[in-house]
JSON list of C-alpha atoms in Angstrom, two decimals:
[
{"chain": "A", "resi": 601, "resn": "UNK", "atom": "CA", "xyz": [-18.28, 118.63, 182.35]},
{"chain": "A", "resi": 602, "resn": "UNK", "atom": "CA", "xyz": [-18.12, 115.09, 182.16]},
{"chain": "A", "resi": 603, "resn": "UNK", "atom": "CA", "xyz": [-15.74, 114.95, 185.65]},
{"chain": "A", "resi": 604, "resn": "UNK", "atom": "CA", "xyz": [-14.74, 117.06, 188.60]},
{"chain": "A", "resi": 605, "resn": "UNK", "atom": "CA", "xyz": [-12.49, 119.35, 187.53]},
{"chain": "A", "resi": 606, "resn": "UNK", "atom": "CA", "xyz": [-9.92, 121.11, 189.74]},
{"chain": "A", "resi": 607, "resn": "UNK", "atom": "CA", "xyz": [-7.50, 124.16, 188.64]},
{"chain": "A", "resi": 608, "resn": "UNK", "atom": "CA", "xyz": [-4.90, 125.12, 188.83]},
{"chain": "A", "resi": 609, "resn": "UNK", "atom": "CA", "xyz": [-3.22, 121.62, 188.26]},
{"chain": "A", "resi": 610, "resn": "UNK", "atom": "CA", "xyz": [-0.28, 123.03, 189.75]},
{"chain": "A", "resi": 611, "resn": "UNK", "atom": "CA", "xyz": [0.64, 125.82, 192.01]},
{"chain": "A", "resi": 612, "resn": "UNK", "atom": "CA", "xyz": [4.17, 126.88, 193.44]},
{"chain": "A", "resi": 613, "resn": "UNK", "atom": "CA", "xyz": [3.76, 130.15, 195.67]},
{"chain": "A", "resi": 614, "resn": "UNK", "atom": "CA", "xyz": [6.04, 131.98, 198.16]},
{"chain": "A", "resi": 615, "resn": "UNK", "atom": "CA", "xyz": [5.46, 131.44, 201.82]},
{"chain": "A", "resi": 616, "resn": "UNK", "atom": "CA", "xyz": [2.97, 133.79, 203.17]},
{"chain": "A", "resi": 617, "resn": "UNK", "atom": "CA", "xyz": [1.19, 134.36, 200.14]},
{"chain": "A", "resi": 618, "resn": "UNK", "atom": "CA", "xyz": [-2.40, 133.56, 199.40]},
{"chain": "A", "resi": 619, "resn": "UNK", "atom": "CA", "xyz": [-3.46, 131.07, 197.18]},
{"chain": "A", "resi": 620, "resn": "UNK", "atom": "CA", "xyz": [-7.01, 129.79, 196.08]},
{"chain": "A", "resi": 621, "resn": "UNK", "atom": "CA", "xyz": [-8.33, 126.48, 194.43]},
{"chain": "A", "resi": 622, "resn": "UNK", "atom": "CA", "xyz": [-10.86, 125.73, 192.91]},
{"chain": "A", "resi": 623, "resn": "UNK", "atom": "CA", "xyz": [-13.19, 122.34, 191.90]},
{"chain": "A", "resi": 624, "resn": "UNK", "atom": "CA", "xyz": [-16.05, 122.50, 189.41]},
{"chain": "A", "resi": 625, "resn": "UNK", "atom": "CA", "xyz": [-18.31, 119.69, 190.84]},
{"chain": "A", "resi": 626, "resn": "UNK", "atom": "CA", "xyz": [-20.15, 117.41, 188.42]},
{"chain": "A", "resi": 627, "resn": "UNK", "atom": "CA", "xyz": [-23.56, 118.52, 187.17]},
{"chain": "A", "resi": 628, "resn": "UNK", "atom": "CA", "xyz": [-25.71, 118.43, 189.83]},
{"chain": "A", "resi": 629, "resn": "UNK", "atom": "CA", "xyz": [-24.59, 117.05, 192.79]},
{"chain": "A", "resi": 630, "resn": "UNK", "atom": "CA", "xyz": [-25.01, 118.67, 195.39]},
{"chain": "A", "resi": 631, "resn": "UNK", "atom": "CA", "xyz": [-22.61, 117.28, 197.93]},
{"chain": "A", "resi": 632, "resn": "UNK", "atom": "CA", "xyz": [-18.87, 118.42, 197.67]},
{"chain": "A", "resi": 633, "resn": "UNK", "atom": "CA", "xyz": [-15.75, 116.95, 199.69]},
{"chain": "A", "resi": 634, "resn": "UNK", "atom": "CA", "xyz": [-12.27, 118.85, 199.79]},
{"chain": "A", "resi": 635, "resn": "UNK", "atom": "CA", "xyz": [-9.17, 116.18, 201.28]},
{"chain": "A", "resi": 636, "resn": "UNK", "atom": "CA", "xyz": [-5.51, 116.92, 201.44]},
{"chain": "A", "resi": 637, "resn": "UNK", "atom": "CA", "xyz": [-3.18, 114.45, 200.70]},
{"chain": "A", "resi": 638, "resn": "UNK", "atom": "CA", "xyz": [0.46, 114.38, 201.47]},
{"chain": "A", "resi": 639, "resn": "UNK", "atom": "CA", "xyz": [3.01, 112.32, 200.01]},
{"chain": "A", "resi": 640, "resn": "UNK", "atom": "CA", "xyz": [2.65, 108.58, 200.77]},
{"chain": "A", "resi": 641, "resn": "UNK", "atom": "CA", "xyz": [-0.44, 109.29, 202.32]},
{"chain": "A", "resi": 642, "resn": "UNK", "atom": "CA", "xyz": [-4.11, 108.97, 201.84]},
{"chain": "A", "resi": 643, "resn": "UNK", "atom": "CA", "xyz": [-6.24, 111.63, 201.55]},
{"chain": "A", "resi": 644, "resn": "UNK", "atom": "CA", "xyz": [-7.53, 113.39, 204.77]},
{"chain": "A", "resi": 645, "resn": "UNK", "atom": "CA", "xyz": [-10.75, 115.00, 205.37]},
{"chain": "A", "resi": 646, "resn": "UNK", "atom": "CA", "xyz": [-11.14, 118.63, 205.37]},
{"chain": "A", "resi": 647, "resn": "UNK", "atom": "CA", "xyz": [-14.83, 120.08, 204.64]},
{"chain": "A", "resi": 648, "resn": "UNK", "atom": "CA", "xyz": [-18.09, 118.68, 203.41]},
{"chain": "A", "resi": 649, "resn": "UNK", "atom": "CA", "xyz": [-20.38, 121.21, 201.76]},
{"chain": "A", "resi": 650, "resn": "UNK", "atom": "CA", "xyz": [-24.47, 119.79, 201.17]},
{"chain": "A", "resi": 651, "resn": "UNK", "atom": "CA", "xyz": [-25.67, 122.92, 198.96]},
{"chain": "A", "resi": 652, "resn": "UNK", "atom": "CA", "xyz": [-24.26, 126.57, 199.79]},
{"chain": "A", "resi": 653, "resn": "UNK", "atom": "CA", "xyz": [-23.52, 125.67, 203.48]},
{"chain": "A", "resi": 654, "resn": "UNK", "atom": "CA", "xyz": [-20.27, 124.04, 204.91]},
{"chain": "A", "resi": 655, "resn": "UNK", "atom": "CA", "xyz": [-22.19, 120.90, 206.70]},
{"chain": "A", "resi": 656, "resn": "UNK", "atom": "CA", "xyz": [-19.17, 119.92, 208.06]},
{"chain": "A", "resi": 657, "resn": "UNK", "atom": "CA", "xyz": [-15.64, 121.87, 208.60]},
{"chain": "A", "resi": 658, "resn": "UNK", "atom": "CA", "xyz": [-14.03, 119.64, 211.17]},
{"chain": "A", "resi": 659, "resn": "UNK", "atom": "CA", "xyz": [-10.98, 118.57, 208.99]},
{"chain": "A", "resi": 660, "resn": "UNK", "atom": "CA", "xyz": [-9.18, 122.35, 208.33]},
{"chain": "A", "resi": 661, "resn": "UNK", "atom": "CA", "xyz": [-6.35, 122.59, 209.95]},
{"chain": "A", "resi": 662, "resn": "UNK", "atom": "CA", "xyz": [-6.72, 125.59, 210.89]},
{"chain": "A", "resi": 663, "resn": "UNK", "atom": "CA", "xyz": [-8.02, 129.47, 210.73]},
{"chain": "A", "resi": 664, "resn": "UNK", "atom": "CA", "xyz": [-5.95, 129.90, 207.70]},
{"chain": "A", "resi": 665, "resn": "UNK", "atom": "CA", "xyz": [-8.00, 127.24, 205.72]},
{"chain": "A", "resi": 666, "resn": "UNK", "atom": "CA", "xyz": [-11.40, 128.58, 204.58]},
{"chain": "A", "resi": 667, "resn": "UNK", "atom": "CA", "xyz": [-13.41, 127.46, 201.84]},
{"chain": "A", "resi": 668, "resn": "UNK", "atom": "CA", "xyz": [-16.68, 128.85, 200.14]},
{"chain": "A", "resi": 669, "resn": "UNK", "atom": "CA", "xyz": [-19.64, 127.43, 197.51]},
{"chain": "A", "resi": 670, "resn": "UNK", "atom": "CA", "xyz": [-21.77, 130.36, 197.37]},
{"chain": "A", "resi": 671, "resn": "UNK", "atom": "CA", "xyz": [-24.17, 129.27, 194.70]},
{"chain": "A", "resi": 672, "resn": "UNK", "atom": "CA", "xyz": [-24.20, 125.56, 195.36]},
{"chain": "A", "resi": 673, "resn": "UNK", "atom": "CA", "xyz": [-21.80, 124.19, 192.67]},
{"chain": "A", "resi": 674, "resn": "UNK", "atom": "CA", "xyz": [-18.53, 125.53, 192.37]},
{"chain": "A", "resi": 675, "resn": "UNK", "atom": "CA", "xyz": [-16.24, 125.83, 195.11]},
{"chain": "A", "resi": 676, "resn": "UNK", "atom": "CA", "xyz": [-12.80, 127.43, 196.24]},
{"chain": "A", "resi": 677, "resn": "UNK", "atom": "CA", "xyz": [-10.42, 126.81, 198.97]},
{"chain": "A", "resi": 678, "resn": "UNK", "atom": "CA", "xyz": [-8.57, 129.68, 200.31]},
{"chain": "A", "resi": 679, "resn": "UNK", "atom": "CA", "xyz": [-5.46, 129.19, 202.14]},
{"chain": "A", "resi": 680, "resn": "UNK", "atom": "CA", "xyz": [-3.80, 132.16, 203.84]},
{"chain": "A", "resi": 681, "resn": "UNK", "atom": "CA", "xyz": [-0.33, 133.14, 205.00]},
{"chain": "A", "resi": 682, "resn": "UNK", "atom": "CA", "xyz": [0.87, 129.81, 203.03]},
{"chain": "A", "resi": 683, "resn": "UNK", "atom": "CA", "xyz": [3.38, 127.65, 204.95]},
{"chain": "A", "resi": 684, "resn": "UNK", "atom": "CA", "xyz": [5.70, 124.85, 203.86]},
{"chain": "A", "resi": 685, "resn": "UNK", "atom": "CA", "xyz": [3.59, 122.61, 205.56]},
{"chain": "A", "resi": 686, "resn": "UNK", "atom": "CA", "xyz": [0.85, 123.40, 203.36]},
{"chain": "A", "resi": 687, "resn": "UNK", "atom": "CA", "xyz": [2.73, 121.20, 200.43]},
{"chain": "A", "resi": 688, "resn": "UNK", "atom": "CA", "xyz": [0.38, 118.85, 199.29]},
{"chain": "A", "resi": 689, "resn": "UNK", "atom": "CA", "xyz": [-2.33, 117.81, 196.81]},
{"chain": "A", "resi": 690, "resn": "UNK", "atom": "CA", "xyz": [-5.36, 118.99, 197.12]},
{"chain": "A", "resi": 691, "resn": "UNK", "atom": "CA", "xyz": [-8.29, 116.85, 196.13]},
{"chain": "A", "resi": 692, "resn": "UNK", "atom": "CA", "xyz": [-12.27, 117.80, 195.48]},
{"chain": "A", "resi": 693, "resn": "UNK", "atom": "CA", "xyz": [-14.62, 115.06, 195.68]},
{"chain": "A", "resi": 694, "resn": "UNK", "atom": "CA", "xyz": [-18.60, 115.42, 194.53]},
{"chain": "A", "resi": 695, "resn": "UNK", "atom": "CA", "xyz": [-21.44, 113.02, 194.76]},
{"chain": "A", "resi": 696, "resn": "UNK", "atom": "CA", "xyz": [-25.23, 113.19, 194.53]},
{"chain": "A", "resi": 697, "resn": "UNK", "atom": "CA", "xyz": [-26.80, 114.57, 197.80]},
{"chain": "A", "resi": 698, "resn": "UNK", "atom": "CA", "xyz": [-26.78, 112.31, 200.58]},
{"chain": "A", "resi": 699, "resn": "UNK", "atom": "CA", "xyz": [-30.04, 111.04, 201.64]},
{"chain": "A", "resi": 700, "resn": "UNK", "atom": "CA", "xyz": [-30.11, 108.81, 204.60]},
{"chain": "A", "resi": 701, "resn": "UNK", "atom": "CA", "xyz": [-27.87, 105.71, 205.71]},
{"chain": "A", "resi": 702, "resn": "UNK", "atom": "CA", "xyz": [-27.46, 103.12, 203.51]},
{"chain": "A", "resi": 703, "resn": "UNK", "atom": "CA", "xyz": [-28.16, 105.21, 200.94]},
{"chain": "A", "resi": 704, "resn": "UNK", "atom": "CA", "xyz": [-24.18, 105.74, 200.04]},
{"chain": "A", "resi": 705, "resn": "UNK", "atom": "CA", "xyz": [-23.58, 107.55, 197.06]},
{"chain": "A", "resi": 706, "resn": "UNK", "atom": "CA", "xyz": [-20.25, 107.62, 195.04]},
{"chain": "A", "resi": 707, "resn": "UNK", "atom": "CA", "xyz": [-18.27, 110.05, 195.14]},
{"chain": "A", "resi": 708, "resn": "UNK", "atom": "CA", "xyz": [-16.11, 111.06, 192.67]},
{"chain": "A", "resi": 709, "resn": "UNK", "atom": "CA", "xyz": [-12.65, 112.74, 192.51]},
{"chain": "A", "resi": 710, "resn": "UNK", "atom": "CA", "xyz": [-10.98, 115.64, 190.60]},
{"chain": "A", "resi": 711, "resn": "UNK", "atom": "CA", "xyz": [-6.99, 114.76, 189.59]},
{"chain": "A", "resi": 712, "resn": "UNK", "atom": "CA", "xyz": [-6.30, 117.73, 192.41]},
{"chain": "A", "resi": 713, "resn": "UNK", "atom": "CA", "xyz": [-4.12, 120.24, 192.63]},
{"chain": "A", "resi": 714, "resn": "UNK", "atom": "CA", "xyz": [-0.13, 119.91, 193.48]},
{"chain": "A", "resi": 715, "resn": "UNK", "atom": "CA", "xyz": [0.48, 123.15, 196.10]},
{"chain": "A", "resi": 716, "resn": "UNK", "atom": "CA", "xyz": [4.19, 123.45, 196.56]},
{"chain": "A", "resi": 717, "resn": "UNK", "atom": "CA", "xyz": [4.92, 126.30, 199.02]},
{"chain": "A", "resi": 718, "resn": "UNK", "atom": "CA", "xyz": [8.30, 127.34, 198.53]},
{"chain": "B", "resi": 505, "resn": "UNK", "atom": "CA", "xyz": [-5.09, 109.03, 215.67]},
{"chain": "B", "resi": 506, "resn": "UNK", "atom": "CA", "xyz": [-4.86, 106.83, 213.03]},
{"chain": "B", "resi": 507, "resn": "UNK", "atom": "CA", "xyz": [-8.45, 105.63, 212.71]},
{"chain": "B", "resi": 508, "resn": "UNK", "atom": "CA", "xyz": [-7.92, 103.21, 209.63]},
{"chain": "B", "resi": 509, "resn": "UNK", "atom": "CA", "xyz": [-4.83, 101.32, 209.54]},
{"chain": "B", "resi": 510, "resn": "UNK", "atom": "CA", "xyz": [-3.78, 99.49, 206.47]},
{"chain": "B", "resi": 511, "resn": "UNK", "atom": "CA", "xyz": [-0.70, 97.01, 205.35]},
{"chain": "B", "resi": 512, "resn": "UNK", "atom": "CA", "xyz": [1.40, 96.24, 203.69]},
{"chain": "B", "resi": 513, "resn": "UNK", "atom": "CA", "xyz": [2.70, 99.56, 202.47]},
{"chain": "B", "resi": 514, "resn": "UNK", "atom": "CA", "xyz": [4.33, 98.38, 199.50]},
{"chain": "B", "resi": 515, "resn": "UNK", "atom": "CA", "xyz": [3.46, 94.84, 197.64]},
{"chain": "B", "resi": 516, "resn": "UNK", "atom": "CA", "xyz": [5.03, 93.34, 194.15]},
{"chain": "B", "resi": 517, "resn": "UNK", "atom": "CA", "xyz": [2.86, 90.34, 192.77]},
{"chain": "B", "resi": 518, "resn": "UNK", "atom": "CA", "xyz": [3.73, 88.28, 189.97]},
{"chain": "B", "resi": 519, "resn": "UNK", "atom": "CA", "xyz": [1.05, 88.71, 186.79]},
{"chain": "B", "resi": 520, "resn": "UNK", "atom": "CA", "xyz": [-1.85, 86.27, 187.58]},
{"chain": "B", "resi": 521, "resn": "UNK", "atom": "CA", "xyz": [-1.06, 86.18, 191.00]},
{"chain": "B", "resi": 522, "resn": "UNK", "atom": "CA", "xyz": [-3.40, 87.07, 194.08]},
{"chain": "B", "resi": 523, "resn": "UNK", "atom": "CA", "xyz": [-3.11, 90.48, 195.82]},
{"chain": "B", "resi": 524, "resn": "UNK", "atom": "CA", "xyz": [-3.69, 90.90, 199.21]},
{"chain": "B", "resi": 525, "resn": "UNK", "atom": "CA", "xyz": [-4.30, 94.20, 200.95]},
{"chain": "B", "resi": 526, "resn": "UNK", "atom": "CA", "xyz": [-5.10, 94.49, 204.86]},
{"chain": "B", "resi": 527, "resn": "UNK", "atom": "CA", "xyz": [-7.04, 97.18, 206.77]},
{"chain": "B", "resi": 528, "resn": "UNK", "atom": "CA", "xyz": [-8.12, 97.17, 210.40]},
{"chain": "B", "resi": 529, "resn": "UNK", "atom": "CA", "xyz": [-10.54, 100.05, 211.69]},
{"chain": "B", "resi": 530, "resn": "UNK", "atom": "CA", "xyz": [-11.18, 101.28, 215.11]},
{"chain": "B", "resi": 531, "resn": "UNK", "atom": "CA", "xyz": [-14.47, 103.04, 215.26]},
{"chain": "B", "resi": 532, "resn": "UNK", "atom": "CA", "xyz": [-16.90, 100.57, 215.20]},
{"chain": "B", "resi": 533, "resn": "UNK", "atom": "CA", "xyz": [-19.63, 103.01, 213.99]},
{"chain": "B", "resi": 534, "resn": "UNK", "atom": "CA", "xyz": [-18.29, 103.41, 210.72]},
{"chain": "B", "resi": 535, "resn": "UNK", "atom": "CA", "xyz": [-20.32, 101.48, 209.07]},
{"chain": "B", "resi": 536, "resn": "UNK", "atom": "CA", "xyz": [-19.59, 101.78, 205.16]},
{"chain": "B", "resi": 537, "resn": "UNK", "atom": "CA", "xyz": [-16.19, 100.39, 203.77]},
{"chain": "B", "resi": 538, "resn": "UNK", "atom": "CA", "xyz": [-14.68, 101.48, 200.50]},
{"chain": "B", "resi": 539, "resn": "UNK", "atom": "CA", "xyz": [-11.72, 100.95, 198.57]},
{"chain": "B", "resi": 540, "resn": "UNK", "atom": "CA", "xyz": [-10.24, 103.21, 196.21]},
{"chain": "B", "resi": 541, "resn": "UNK", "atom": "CA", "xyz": [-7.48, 102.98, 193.11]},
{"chain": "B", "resi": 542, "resn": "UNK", "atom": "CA", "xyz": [-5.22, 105.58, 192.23]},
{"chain": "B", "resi": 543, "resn": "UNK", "atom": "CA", "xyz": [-3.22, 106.12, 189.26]},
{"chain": "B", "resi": 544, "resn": "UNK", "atom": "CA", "xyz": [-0.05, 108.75, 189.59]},
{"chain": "B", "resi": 545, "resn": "UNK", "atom": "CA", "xyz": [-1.30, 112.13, 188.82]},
{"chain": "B", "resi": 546, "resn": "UNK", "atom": "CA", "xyz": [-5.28, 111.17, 188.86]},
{"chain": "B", "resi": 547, "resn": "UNK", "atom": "CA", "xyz": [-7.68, 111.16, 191.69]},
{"chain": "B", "resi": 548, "resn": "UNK", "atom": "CA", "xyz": [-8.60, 108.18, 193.43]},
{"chain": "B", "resi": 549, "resn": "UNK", "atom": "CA", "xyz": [-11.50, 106.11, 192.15]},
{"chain": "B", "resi": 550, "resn": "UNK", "atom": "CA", "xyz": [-14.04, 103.81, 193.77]},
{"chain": "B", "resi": 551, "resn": "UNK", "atom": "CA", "xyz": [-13.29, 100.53, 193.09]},
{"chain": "B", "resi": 552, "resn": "UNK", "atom": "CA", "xyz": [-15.66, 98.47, 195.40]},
{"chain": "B", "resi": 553, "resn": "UNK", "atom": "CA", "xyz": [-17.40, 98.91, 198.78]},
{"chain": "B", "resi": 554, "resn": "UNK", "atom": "CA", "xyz": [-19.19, 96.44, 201.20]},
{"chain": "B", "resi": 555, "resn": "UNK", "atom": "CA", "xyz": [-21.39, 97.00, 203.93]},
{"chain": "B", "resi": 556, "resn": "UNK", "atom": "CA", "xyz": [-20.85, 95.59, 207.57]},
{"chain": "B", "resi": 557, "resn": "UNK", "atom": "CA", "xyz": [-23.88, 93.81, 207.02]},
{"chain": "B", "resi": 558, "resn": "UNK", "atom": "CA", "xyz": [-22.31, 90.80, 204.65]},
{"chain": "B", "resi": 559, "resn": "UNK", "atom": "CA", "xyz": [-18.88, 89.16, 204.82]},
{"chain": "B", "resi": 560, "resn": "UNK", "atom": "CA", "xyz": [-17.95, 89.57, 201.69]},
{"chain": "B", "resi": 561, "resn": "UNK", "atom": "CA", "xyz": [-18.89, 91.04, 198.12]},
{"chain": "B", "resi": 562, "resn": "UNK", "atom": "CA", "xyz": [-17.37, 90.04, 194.93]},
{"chain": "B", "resi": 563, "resn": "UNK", "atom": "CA", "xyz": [-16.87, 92.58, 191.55]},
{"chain": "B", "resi": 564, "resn": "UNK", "atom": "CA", "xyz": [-14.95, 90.89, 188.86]},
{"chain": "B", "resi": 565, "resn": "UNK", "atom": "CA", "xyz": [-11.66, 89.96, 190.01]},
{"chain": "B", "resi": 566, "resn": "UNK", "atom": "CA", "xyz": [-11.68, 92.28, 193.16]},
{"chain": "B", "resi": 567, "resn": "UNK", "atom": "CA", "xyz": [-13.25, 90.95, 196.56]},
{"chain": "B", "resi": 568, "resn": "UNK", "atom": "CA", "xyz": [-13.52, 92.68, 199.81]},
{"chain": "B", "resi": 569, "resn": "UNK", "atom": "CA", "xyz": [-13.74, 90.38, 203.15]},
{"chain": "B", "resi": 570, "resn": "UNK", "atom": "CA", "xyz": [-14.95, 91.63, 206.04]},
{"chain": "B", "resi": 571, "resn": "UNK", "atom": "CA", "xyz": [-15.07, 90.39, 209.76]},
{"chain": "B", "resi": 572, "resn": "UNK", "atom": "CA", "xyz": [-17.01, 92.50, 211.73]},
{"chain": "B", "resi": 573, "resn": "UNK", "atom": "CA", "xyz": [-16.18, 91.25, 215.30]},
{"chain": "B", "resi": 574, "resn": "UNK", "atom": "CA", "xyz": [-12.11, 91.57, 214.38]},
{"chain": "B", "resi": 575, "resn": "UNK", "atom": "CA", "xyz": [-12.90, 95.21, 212.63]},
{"chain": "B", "resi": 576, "resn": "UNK", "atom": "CA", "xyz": [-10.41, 94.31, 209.89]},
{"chain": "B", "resi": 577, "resn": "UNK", "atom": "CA", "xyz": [-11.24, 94.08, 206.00]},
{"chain": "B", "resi": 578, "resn": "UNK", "atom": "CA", "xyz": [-9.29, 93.08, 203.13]},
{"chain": "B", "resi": 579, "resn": "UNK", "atom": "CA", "xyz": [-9.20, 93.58, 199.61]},
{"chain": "B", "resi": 580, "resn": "UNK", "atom": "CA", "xyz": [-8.05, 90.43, 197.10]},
{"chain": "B", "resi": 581, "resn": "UNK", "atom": "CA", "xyz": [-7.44, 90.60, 193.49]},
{"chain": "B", "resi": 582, "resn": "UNK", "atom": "CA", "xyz": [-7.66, 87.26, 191.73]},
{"chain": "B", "resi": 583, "resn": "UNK", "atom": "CA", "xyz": [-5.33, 87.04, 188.27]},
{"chain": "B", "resi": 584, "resn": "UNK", "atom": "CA", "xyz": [-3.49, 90.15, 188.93]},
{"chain": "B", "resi": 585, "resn": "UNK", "atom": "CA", "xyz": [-2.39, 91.78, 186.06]},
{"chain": "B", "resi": 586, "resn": "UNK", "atom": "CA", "xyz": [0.09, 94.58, 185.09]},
{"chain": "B", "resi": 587, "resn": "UNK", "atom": "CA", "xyz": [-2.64, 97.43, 184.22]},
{"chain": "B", "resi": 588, "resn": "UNK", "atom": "CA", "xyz": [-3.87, 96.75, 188.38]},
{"chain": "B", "resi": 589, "resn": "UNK", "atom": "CA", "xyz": [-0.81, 98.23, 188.97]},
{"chain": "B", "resi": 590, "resn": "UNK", "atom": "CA", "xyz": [-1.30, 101.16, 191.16]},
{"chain": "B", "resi": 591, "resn": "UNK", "atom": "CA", "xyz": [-1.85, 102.25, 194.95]},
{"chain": "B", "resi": 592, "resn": "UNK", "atom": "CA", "xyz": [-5.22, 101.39, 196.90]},
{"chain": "B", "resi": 593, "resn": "UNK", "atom": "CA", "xyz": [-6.57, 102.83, 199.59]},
{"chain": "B", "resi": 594, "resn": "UNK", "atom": "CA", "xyz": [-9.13, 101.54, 202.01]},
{"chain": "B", "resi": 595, "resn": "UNK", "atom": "CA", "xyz": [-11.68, 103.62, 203.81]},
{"chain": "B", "resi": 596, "resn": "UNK", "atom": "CA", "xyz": [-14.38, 103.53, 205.94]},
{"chain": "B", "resi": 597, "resn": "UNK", "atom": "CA", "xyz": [-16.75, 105.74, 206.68]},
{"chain": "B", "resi": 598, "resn": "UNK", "atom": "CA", "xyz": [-19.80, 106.70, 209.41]},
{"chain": "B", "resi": 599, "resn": "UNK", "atom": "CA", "xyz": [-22.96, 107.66, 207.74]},
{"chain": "B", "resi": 600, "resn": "UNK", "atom": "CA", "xyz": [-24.81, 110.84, 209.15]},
{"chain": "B", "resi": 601, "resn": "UNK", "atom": "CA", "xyz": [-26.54, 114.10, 208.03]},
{"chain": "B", "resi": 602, "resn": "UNK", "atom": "CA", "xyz": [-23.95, 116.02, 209.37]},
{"chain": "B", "resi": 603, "resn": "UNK", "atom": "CA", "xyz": [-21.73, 114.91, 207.60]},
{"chain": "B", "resi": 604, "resn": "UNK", "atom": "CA", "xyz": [-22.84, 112.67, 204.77]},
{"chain": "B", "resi": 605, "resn": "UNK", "atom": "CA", "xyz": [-20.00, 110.19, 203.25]},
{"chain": "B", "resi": 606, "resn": "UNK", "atom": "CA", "xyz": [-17.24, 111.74, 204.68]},
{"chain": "B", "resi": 607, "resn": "UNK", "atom": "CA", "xyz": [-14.29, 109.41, 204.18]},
{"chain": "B", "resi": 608, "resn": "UNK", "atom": "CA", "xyz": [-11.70, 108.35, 206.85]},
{"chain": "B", "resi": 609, "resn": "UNK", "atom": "CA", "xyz": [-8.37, 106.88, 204.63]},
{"chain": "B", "resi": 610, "resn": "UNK", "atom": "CA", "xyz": [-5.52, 104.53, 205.15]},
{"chain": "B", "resi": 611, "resn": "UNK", "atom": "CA", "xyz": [-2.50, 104.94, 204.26]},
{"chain": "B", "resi": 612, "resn": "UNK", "atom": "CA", "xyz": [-2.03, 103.62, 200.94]},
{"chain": "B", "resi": 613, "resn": "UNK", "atom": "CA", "xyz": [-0.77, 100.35, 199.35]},
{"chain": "B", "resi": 614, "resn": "UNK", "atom": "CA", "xyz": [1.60, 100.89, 195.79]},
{"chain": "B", "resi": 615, "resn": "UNK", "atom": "CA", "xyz": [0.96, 97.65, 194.00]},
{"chain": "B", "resi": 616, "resn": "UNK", "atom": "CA", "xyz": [3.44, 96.89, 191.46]},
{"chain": "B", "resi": 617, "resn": "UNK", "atom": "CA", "xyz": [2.13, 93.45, 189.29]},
{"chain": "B", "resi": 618, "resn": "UNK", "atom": "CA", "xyz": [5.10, 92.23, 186.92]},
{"chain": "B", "resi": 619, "resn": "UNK", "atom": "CA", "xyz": [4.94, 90.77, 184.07]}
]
């Protein structure tokens, strides 16, 4: 596709329940970013995939947060045992693979998905 | 801790005025410094960057300032105009292998340029 491209848009689920998201990265990069981003905030870090592998998984919140690329493009976030405090938009980010400083690449954004946990 | 701080938090400009948006960063080896625009509903999008290396860089009608030894950067936007309407976000990030761009945010400024 010409964009990221997240799905659901929106999803409203029951506390406790399971949810997944997903972000079709553009066309081959290689580097994907998932944020959170609550209302009247900016977006906070959460994972940093390079490839297949999670390079960097400082920003979940927790053990309930786990996210996956197995074949190096698309990629879903998997929230368990939803809580209220999981209400937020959830944002995938993709750029071409990062290849040494000052070699920044842009990265570009999906429209997210709106999780309300009700 | 809030790592990137940003003001103000709300800022109405008359159309062809100048916008001003303030950030002030604490880690001093983040050494990229973005700014983004987002629309309600959309993702946010790169508007312009700089590097700690110059003091300023100019796109168009947006300009980012940057002093170094205060750790504080700005965004201006010359001949504001209603369609700029939106909220921006500042960033900065610390380049590494690890973890390649990964961005550090403020907290958001809704612009709101009338007519």
């Amino acid at each position: 596709g010409a964009g990221v491209s997240q799905t659901p848009s929106n999803k409203v689920t029951e506390k406790g329940k399971y949810v997944e998201l997903r972000c079709d990265p553009i066309s081959g990069h290689t580097a994907l970013y998932w944020y959170r981003q609550s209302l009247g905030q900016g977006p906070e870090f959460l994972i940093y995939f390079q490839g297949t592998g999670a390079a960097d998984d400082s920003g979940l919140p927790n053990d309930r947060f786990f996210a996956v690329r197995p074949e190096g493009s698309v990629s879903t976030l998997k929230i368990q045992r939803t809580e209220r405090g999981d209400s937020a938009v959830y944002l995938c980010a993709s750029s071409l693979r990062w290849t040494g400083p000052g070699m920044n690449t842009e990265a570009f954004f999906g429209q997210g998905t709106r999780l309300t946990v009700v | 801790q809030q790592q990137v701080k940003q003001s103000p938090q709300s800022l109405i400009v008359q159309k062809g005025g100048i916008s001003i948006i303030n950030c002030a960063y604490e880690n001093t080896a983040f050494d990229y410094f973005p700014w983004y625009q987002q629309f309600p509903g959309k993702g946010p999008a790169l508007l312009i960057a700089i590097r700690p290396d110059v003091s300023e860089k100019k796109e168009g009608r947006f300009t980012i300032s940057f002093n170094k030894s205060a750790k504080q950067f700005s965004l201006h936007i010359m001949d504001s105009q209603p369609g700029d309407s939106a909220t921006y976000f500042c960033a900065a990030s610390r380049e590494k292998k690890s973890s390649g761009d990964k961005l550090t945010f403020g907290t958001g400024t809704r612009l709101a340029v009338r007519p």
